[in-house]
GROMACS .gro file of C-alpha atoms in nm:
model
  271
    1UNK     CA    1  -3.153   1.763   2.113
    2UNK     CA    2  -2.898   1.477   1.973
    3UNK     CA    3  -3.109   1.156   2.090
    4UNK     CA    4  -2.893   0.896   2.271
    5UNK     CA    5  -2.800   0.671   1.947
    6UNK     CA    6  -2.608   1.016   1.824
    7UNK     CA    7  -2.441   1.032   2.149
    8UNK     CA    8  -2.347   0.685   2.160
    9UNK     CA    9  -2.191   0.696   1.836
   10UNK     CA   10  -1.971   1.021   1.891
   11UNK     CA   11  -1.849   0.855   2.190
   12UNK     CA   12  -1.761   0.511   1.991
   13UNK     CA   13  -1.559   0.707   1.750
   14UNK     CA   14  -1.381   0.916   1.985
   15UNK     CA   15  -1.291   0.602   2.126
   16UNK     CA   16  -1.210   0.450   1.796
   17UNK     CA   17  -0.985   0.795   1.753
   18UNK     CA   18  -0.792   0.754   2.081
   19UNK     CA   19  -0.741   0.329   2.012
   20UNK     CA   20  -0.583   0.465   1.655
   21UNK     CA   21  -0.364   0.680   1.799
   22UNK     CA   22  -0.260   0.522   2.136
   23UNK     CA   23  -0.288   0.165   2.072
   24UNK     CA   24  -0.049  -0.054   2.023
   25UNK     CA   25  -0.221  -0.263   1.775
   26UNK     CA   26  -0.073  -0.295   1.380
   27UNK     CA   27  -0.378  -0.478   0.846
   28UNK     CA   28  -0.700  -0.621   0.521
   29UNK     CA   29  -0.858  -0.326   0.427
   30UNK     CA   30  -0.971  -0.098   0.133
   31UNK     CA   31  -0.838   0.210   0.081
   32UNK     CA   32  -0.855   0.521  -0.159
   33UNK     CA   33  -0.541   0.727  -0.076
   34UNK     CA   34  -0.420   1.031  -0.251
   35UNK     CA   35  -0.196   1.279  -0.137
   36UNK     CA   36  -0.388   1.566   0.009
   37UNK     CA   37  -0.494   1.867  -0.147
   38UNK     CA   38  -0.307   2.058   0.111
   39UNK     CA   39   0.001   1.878  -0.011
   40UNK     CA   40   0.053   2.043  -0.372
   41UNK     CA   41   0.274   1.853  -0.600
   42UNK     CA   42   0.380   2.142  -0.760
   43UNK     CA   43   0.538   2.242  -0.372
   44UNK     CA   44   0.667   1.910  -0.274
   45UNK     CA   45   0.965   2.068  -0.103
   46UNK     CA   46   0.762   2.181   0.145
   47UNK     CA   47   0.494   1.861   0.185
   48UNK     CA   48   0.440   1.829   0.510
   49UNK     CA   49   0.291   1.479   0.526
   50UNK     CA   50   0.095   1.266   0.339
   51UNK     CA   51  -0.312   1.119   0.364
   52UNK     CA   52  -0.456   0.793   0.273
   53UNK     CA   53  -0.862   0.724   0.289
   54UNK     CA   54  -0.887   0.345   0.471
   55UNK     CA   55  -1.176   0.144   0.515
   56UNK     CA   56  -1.151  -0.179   0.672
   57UNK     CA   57  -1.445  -0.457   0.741
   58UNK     CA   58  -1.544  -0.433   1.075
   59UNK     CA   59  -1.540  -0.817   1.079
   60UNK     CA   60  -1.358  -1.072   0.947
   61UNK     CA   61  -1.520  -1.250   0.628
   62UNK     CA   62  -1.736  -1.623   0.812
   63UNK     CA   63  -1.513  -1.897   0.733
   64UNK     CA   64  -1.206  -1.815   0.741
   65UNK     CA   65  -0.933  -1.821   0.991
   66UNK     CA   66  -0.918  -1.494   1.058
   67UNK     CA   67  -1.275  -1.563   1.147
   68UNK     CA   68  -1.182  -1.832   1.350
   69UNK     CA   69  -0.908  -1.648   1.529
   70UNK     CA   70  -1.158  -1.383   1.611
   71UNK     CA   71  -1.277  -1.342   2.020
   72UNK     CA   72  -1.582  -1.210   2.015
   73UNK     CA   73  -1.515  -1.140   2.390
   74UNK     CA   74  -1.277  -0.861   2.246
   75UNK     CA   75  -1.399  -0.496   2.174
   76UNK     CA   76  -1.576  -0.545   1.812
   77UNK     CA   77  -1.374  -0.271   1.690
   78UNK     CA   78  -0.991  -0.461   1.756
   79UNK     CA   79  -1.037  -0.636   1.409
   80UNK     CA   80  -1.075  -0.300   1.174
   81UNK     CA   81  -0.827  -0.136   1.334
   82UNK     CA   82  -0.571  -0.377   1.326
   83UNK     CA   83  -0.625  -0.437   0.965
   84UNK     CA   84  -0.597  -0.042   0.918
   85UNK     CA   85  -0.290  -0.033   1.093
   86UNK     CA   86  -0.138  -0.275   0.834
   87UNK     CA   87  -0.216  -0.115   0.575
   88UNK     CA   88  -0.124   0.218   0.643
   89UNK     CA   89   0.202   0.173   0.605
   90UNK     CA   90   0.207  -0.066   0.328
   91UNK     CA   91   0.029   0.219   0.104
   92UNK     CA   92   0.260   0.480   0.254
   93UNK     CA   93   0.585   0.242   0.200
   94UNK     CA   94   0.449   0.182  -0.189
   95UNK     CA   95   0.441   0.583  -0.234
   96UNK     CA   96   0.773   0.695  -0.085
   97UNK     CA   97   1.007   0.409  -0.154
   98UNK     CA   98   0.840   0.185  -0.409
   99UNK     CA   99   0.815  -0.183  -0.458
  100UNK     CA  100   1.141  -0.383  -0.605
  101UNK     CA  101   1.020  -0.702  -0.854
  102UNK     CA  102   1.146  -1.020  -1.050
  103UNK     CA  103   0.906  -1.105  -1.292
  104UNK     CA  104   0.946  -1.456  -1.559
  105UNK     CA  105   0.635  -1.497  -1.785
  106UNK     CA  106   0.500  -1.815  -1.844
  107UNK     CA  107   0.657  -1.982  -2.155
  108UNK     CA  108   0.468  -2.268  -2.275
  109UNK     CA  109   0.737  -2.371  -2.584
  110UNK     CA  110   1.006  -2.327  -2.345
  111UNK     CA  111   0.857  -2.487  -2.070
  112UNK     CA  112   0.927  -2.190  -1.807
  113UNK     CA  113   0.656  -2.107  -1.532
  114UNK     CA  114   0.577  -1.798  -1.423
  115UNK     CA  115   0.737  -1.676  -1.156
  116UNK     CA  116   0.674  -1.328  -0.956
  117UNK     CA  117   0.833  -1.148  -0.637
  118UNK     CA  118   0.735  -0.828  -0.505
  119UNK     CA  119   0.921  -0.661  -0.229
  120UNK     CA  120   0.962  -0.316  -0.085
  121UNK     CA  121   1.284  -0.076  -0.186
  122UNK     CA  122   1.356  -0.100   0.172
  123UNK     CA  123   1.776  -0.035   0.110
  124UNK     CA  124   1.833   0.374   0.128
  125UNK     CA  125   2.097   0.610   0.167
  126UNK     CA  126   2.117   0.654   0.546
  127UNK     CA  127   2.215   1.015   0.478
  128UNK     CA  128   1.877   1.054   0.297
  129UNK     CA  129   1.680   1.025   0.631
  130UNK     CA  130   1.644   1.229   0.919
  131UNK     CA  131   1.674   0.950   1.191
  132UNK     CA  132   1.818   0.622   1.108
  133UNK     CA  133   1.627   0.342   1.252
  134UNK     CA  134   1.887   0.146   1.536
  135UNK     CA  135   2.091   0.456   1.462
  136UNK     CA  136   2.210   0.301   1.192
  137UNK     CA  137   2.544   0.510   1.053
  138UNK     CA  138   2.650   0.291   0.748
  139UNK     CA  139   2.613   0.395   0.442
  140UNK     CA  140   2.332   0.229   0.315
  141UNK     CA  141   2.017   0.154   0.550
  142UNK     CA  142   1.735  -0.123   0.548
  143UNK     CA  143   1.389  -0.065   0.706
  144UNK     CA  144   1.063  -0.037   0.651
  145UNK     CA  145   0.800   0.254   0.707
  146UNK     CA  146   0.704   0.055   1.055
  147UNK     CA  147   0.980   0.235   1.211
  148UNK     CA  148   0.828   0.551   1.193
  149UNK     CA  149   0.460   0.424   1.309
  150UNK     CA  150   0.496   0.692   1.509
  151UNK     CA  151   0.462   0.964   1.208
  152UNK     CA  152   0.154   0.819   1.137
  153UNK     CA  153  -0.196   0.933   1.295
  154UNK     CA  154  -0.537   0.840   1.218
  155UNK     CA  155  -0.841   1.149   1.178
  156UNK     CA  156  -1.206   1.139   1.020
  157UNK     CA  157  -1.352   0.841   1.133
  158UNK     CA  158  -1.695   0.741   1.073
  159UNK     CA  159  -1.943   0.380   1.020
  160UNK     CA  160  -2.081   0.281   0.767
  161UNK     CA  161  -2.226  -0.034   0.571
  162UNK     CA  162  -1.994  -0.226   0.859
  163UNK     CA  163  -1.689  -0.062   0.773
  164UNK     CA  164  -1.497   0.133   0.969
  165UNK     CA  165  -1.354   0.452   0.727
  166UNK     CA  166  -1.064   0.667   0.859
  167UNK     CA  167  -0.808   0.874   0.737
  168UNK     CA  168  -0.427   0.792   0.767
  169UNK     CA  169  -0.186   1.072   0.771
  170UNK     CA  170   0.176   1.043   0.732
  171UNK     CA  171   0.388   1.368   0.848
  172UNK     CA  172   0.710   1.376   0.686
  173UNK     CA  173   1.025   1.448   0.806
  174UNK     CA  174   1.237   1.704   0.596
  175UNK     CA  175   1.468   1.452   0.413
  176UNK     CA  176   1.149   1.248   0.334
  177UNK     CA  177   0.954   1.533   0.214
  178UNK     CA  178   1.281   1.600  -0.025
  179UNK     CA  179   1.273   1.191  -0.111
  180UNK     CA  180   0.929   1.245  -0.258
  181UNK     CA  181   1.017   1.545  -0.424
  182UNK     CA  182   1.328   1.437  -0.588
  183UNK     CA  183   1.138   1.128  -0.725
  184UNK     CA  184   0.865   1.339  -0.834
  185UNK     CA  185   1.073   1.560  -1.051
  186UNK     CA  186   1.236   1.343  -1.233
  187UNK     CA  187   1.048   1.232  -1.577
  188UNK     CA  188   0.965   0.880  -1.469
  189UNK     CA  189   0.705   0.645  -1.720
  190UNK     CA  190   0.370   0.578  -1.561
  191UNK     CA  191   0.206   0.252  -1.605
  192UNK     CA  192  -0.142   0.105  -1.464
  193UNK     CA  193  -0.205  -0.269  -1.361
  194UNK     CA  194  -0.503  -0.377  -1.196
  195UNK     CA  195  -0.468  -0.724  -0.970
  196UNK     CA  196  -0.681  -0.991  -0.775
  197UNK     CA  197  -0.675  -1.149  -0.449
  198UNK     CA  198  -0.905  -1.325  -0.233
  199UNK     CA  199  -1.097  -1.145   0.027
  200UNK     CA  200  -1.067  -1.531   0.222
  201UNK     CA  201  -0.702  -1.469   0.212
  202UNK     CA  202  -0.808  -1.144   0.415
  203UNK     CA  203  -0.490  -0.891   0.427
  204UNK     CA  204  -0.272  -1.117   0.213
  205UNK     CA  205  -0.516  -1.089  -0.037
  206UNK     CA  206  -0.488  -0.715  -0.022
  207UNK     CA  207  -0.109  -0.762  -0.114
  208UNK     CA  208  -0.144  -1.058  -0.346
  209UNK     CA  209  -0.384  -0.790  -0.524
  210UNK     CA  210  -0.105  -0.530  -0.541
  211UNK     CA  211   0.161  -0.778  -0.677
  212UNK     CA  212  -0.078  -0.850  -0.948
  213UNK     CA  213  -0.155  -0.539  -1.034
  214UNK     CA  214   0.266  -0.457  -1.029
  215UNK     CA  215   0.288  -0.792  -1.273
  216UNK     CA  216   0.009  -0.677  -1.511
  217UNK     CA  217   0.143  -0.332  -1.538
  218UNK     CA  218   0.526  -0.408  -1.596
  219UNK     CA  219   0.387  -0.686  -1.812
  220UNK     CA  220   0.138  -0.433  -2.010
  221UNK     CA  221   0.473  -0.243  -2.052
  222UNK     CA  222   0.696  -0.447  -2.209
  223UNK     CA  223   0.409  -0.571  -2.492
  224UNK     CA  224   0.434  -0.245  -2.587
  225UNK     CA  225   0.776  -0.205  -2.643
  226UNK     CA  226   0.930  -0.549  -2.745
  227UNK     CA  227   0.816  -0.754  -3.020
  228UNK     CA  228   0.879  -1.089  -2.861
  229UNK     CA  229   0.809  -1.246  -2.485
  230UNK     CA  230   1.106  -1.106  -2.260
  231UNK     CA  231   1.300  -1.419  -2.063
  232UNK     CA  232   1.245  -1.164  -1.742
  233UNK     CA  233   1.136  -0.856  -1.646
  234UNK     CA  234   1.313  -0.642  -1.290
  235UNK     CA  235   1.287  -0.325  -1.194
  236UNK     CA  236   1.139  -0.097  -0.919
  237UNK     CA  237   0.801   0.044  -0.949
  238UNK     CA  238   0.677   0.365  -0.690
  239UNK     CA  239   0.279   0.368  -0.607
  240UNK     CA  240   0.124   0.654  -0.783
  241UNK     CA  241  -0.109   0.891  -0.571
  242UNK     CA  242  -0.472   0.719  -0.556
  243UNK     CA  243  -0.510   0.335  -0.541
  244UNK     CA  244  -0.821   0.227  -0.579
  245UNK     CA  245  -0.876  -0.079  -0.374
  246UNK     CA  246  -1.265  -0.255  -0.339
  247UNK     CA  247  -1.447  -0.571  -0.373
  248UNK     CA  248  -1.611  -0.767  -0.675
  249UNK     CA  249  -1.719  -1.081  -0.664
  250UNK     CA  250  -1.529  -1.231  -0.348
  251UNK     CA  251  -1.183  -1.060  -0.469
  252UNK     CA  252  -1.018  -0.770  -0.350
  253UNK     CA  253  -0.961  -0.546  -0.625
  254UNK     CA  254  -0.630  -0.329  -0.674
  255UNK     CA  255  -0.700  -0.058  -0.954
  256UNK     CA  256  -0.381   0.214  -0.936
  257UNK     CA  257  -0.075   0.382  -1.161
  258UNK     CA  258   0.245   0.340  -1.093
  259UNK     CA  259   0.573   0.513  -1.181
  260UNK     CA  260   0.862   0.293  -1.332
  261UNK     CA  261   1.177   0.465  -1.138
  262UNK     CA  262   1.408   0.118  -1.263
  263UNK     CA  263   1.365  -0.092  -1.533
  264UNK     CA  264   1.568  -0.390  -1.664
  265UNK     CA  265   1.397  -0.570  -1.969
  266UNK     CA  266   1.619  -0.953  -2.037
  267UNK     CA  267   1.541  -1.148  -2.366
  268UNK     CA  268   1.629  -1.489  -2.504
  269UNK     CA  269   1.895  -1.516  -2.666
  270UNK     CA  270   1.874  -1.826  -2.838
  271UNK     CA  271   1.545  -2.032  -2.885
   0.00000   0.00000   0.00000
């Protein structure tokens, strides 16, 4: 017979299933995503969606402001899930449409500062999606993957060392599914960056940790292929299946591959 702490805890992550699903709630959190088994890469044509592994703190980290923000009068589960349903789409958004970025290394001789920004390829073909957010007509449309929250469900969850694990699933819409597969079949250059943020920062850290792993790839790059410090680095970069994202030492960690789909490498010209 299940004793009564089993019971209880089926019954908390039903709930946590339905508050997923149904609630209207939007992410810090760790995550190992991958595209499914289920979801061959050799039959991308036919990918029906996509999955990413999540794990968020059930709490926020003493201290900081999302700590201080926090109501403890609110169900303890309203912080995980919240941070879950940030990230979700930021990892899907990385896969399918990449990340654009500007990147100026530091130049001591030359006096230059570093200087990094990291955005989302959020400009597309409207023709290359099914439905247009706004039903937009133009051309050329901008949005991000929140428009289709609704694509997005949540399965598998479970508790454990006061996190709350779940999996994300992205279904696909035809003209996505042939998106990914176009970009996957072309011959693109992969590249891996690991980057640091701080777990204080809470889900800014978690993207502070992805723009430095972006910078330290790209960067990684182009020491392999030029002989002298470039005056800037731009290009678009698409998230590779499987980031690794954990702790160490007070710092979210971003450990992942990339694809470079653009790449536009600008030296000095004169000293």
């Amino acid at each position: 017979m299940e004793s009564l702490e089993t019971k209880l805890q089926k019954l908390v992550l039903s709930f946590f299933l339905v508050i997923l699903n149904i609630g209207a709630i939007s992410l810090p959190v760790f995550s190992q995503s991958s595209l499914a088994s289920k979801n061959d890469m050799s039959n991308l044509a036919t990918m029906p969606y996509l999955t990413v592994n999540l794990y968020s703190l059930l709490d926020p980290v003493p201290g900081t402001a999302q700590s201080d923000e926090n109501d403890i009068s609110k169900p303890f589960y309203e912080y995980s899930v919240k941070e879950i349903k940030k990230l979700a789409p930021y990892v899907f958004e990385g896969m399918i449409f990449g990340f654009s970025f500007e990147y100026t290394p530091s130049d001591k001789t030359r006096a230059v500062e570093e200087y990094l920004s990291v955005s989302f390829e959020r400009s597309v073909p409207a023709k290359s999606l099914e439905t247009s957010p706004a039903s937009n007509t133009s051309d050329t449309s901008t949005f991000s993957l929140n428009d289709f929250s609704k694509n997005i469900t949540y399965s598998d969850i479970y508790i454990q060392d006061n996190c709350l694990f779940c999996t994300a699933e992205f279904s696909l819409t035809h003209n996505l599914s042939q998106r990914v597969q176009r970009k996957q079949s072309i011959s693109m250059k992969k590249i891996h960056g690991k980057g640091f943020g701080k777990v204080s920062d809470g889900e800014k850290g978690i993207e502070i940790a992805f723009e430095q792993a972006i910078k330290n790839a790209v960067r990684s790059y182009a020491q392999g292929i030029k002989k002298n410090k470039p005056k800037e680095i731009c290009g678009t970069v698409i998230l590779k299946d499987q980031p690794r994202i954990y702790i160490k030492s007070g710092k979210y960690v971003v450990d992942t591959d990339f694809f470079i789909e653009k790449l536009e490498i600008t030296d000095y010209t004169v000293f």
